[in-house]
Amino acid sequence: MNIFPIKERTFKLFDTQSETLERLKRRTEKSKNLTSQHTDKTFRGIIDGNQFKLISSVVGKGALCVMTGEIQEGTGFVKVEIHKVFKILFSILLCFPPIGITLSILIGAEEYHPIFILVALLQVLMIRYIFIGFAFRAISRASLNRLRDVLDFEWTTNYK
């Protein structure tokens, strides 16, 4: 089980590999840092041969999901995961409930009760599956739709 969600999908190209890669290069602003900035391009990222690592150029939420993939002759593969910076921030957020309950017990603000362990666990699960999960699902869907529009392909399989 992954702490953070991942999507992996394959697709079938309508055009040739070279035409698809050329279209992706035209619509991508080069950026090694994968940071969000205003641009007239659809994506920001790195294209190396037939492999790519991109974020959506939508300021504010486009950098949450990093799309890594490869375009082969007739087919392709894309993997969407949460950006490293957001993984660190979300990891800190996931640590708050257990740390808060532990500190409140240690300083004597609350008397220890076994239900606190359940409360901390439920809070961590709620943050992970409701907040992070829903945000990832919505933003990754939007990023994958933008990629499909730019590259002109159809999805063949869903993995995770």
PDB file of C-alpha atoms in Angstrom, residues 5-101:
ATOM      1  CA  PRO A   5      -1.685   7.798  -4.502  1.00  0.00           C
ATOM      2  CA  ILE A   6      -0.293   6.915  -7.939  1.00  0.00           C
ATOM      3  CA  LYS A   7      -2.023   6.527 -11.312  1.00  0.00           C
ATOM      4  CA  GLU A   8      -0.539   4.491 -14.134  1.00  0.00           C
ATOM      5  CA  ARG A   9      -2.164   4.378 -17.558  1.00  0.00           C
ATOM      6  CA  THR A  10      -1.317   3.298 -21.076  1.00  0.00           C
ATOM      7  CA  PHE A  11      -2.599   4.830 -24.268  1.00  0.00           C
ATOM      8  CA  LYS A  12      -2.746   4.284 -28.023  1.00  0.00           C
ATOM      9  CA  LEU A  13      -1.580   7.079 -30.331  1.00  0.00           C
ATOM     10  CA  PHE A  14      -3.620   8.269 -33.298  1.00  0.00           C
ATOM     11  CA  ASP A  15      -0.577   9.845 -35.022  1.00  0.00           C
ATOM     12  CA  THR A  16       3.015   8.715 -35.374  1.00  0.00           C
ATOM     13  CA  GLN A  17       5.493   8.906 -32.529  1.00  0.00           C
ATOM     14  CA  SER A  18       7.450  11.773 -34.114  1.00  0.00           C
ATOM     15  CA  GLU A  19       4.338  13.902 -34.748  1.00  0.00           C
ATOM     16  CA  THR A  20       3.128  13.322 -31.203  1.00  0.00           C
ATOM     17  CA  LEU A  21       6.498  14.205 -29.685  1.00  0.00           C
ATOM     18  CA  GLU A  22       6.715  17.338 -31.828  1.00  0.00           C
ATOM     19  CA  ARG A  23       3.249  18.420 -30.674  1.00  0.00           C
ATOM     20  CA  LEU A  24       4.246  17.818 -27.039  1.00  0.00           C
ATOM     21  CA  LYS A  25       7.472  19.819 -27.463  1.00  0.00           C
ATOM     22  CA  ARG A  26       5.543  22.748 -28.969  1.00  0.00           C
ATOM     23  CA  ARG A  27       3.096  22.815 -26.035  1.00  0.00           C
ATOM     24  CA  THR A  28       5.709  22.375 -23.259  1.00  0.00           C
ATOM     25  CA  GLU A  29       7.835  25.088 -21.690  1.00  0.00           C
ATOM     26  CA  LYS A  30      11.221  23.732 -20.639  1.00  0.00           C
ATOM     27  CA  SER A  31      11.708  23.658 -16.874  1.00  0.00           C
ATOM     28  CA  LYS A  32      14.032  21.406 -14.901  1.00  0.00           C
ATOM     29  CA  ASN A  33      12.608  22.479 -11.536  1.00  0.00           C
ATOM     30  CA  LEU A  34       8.971  21.626 -12.319  1.00  0.00           C
ATOM     31  CA  THR A  35       7.669  24.767 -10.670  1.00  0.00           C
ATOM     32  CA  SER A  36       4.427  26.528 -11.423  1.00  0.00           C
ATOM     33  CA  GLN A  37       4.568  29.834 -13.337  1.00  0.00           C
ATOM     34  CA  HIS A  38       2.367  31.778 -15.710  1.00  0.00           C
ATOM     35  CA  THR A  39       2.909  30.630 -19.291  1.00  0.00           C
ATOM     36  CA  ASP A  40       0.990  30.353 -22.528  1.00  0.00           C
ATOM     37  CA  LYS A  41       2.057  26.695 -22.897  1.00  0.00           C
ATOM     38  CA  THR A  42       0.001  23.748 -21.638  1.00  0.00           C
ATOM     39  CA  PHE A  43       2.795  22.030 -19.678  1.00  0.00           C
ATOM     40  CA  ARG A  44       6.119  22.743 -18.010  1.00  0.00           C
ATOM     41  CA  GLY A  45       8.810  20.127 -17.800  1.00  0.00           C
ATOM     42  CA  ILE A  46      11.469  18.042 -19.463  1.00  0.00           C
ATOM     43  CA  ILE A  47      11.245  16.070 -22.704  1.00  0.00           C
ATOM     44  CA  ASP A  48      14.229  13.802 -23.316  1.00  0.00           C
ATOM     45  CA  GLY A  49      13.954  11.757 -26.483  1.00  0.00           C
ATOM     46  CA  ASN A  50      10.697   9.865 -26.190  1.00  0.00           C
ATOM     47  CA  GLN A  51      10.436  10.254 -22.389  1.00  0.00           C
ATOM     48  CA  PHE A  52       8.858  13.137 -20.540  1.00  0.00           C
ATOM     49  CA  LYS A  53       8.402  14.531 -17.051  1.00  0.00           C
ATOM     50  CA  LEU A  54       5.734  17.225 -16.926  1.00  0.00           C
ATOM     51  CA  ILE A  55       3.468  19.288 -14.713  1.00  0.00           C
ATOM     52  CA  SER A  56       0.388  21.155 -15.814  1.00  0.00           C
ATOM     53  CA  SER A  57       0.931  24.882 -16.301  1.00  0.00           C
ATOM     54  CA  VAL A  58      -2.183  25.771 -14.281  1.00  0.00           C
ATOM     55  CA  VAL A  59      -0.896  28.079 -11.557  1.00  0.00           C
ATOM     56  CA  GLY A  60      -1.801  27.017  -8.044  1.00  0.00           C
ATOM     57  CA  LYS A  61      -2.730  23.397  -8.562  1.00  0.00           C
ATOM     58  CA  GLY A  62      -0.863  22.231 -11.657  1.00  0.00           C
ATOM     59  CA  ALA A  63       2.333  21.397  -9.784  1.00  0.00           C
ATOM     60  CA  LEU A  64       0.661  18.914  -7.423  1.00  0.00           C
ATOM     61  CA  CYS A  65       0.824  16.087  -9.968  1.00  0.00           C
ATOM     62  CA  VAL A  66       3.945  15.081 -11.881  1.00  0.00           C
ATOM     63  CA  MET A  67       3.373  13.078 -15.060  1.00  0.00           C
ATOM     64  CA  THR A  68       6.247  10.820 -16.073  1.00  0.00           C
ATOM     65  CA  GLY A  69       5.969   8.749 -19.205  1.00  0.00           C
ATOM     66  CA  GLU A  70       7.235   7.414 -22.458  1.00  0.00           C
ATOM     67  CA  ILE A  71       5.897   7.618 -25.997  1.00  0.00           C
ATOM     68  CA  GLN A  72       6.691   4.631 -28.201  1.00  0.00           C
ATOM     69  CA  GLU A  73       5.608   3.884 -31.749  1.00  0.00           C
ATOM     70  CA  GLY A  74       1.820   3.580 -31.567  1.00  0.00           C
ATOM     71  CA  THR A  75       1.542   3.398 -27.777  1.00  0.00           C
ATOM     72  CA  GLY A  76       2.596   5.190 -24.647  1.00  0.00           C
ATOM     73  CA  PHE A  77       2.682   5.046 -20.886  1.00  0.00           C
ATOM     74  CA  VAL A  78       2.119   7.708 -18.238  1.00  0.00           C
ATOM     75  CA  LYS A  79       2.537   7.588 -14.473  1.00  0.00           C
ATOM     76  CA  VAL A  80       1.045  10.347 -12.330  1.00  0.00           C
ATOM     77  CA  GLU A  81       2.258  10.894  -8.789  1.00  0.00           C
ATOM     78  CA  ILE A  82       2.404  13.679  -6.235  1.00  0.00           C
ATOM     79  CA  HIS A  83       5.328  16.121  -6.568  1.00  0.00           C
ATOM     80  CA  LYS A  84       8.169  15.576  -4.046  1.00  0.00           C
ATOM     81  CA  VAL A  85       7.649  18.955  -2.389  1.00  0.00           C
ATOM     82  CA  PHE A  86       3.974  18.211  -1.780  1.00  0.00           C
ATOM     83  CA  LYS A  87       4.849  14.747  -0.445  1.00  0.00           C
ATOM     84  CA  ILE A  88       7.011  16.405   2.206  1.00  0.00           C
ATOM     85  CA  LEU A  89       4.290  18.909   3.105  1.00  0.00           C
ATOM     86  CA  PHE A  90       1.604  16.218   3.232  1.00  0.00           C
ATOM     87  CA  SER A  91       3.871  13.986   5.356  1.00  0.00           C
ATOM     88  CA  ILE A  92       4.209  16.778   7.899  1.00  0.00           C
ATOM     89  CA  LEU A  93       0.436  17.265   7.828  1.00  0.00           C
ATOM     90  CA  LEU A  94      -0.101  13.538   8.423  1.00  0.00           C
ATOM     91  CA  CYS A  95       2.171  13.672  11.490  1.00  0.00           C
ATOM     92  CA  PHE A  96       0.154  16.410  13.240  1.00  0.00           C
ATOM     93  CA  PRO A  97      -2.623  14.262  14.807  1.00  0.00           C
ATOM     94  CA  PRO A  98      -0.339  11.688  16.498  1.00  0.00           C
ATOM     95  CA  ILE A  99       2.107  14.371  17.649  1.00  0.00           C
ATOM     96  CA  GLY A 100      -0.710  16.561  18.988  1.00  0.00           C
ATOM     97  CA  ILE A 101      -2.328  13.793  20.982  1.00  0.00           C
TER      98      ILE A 101
END
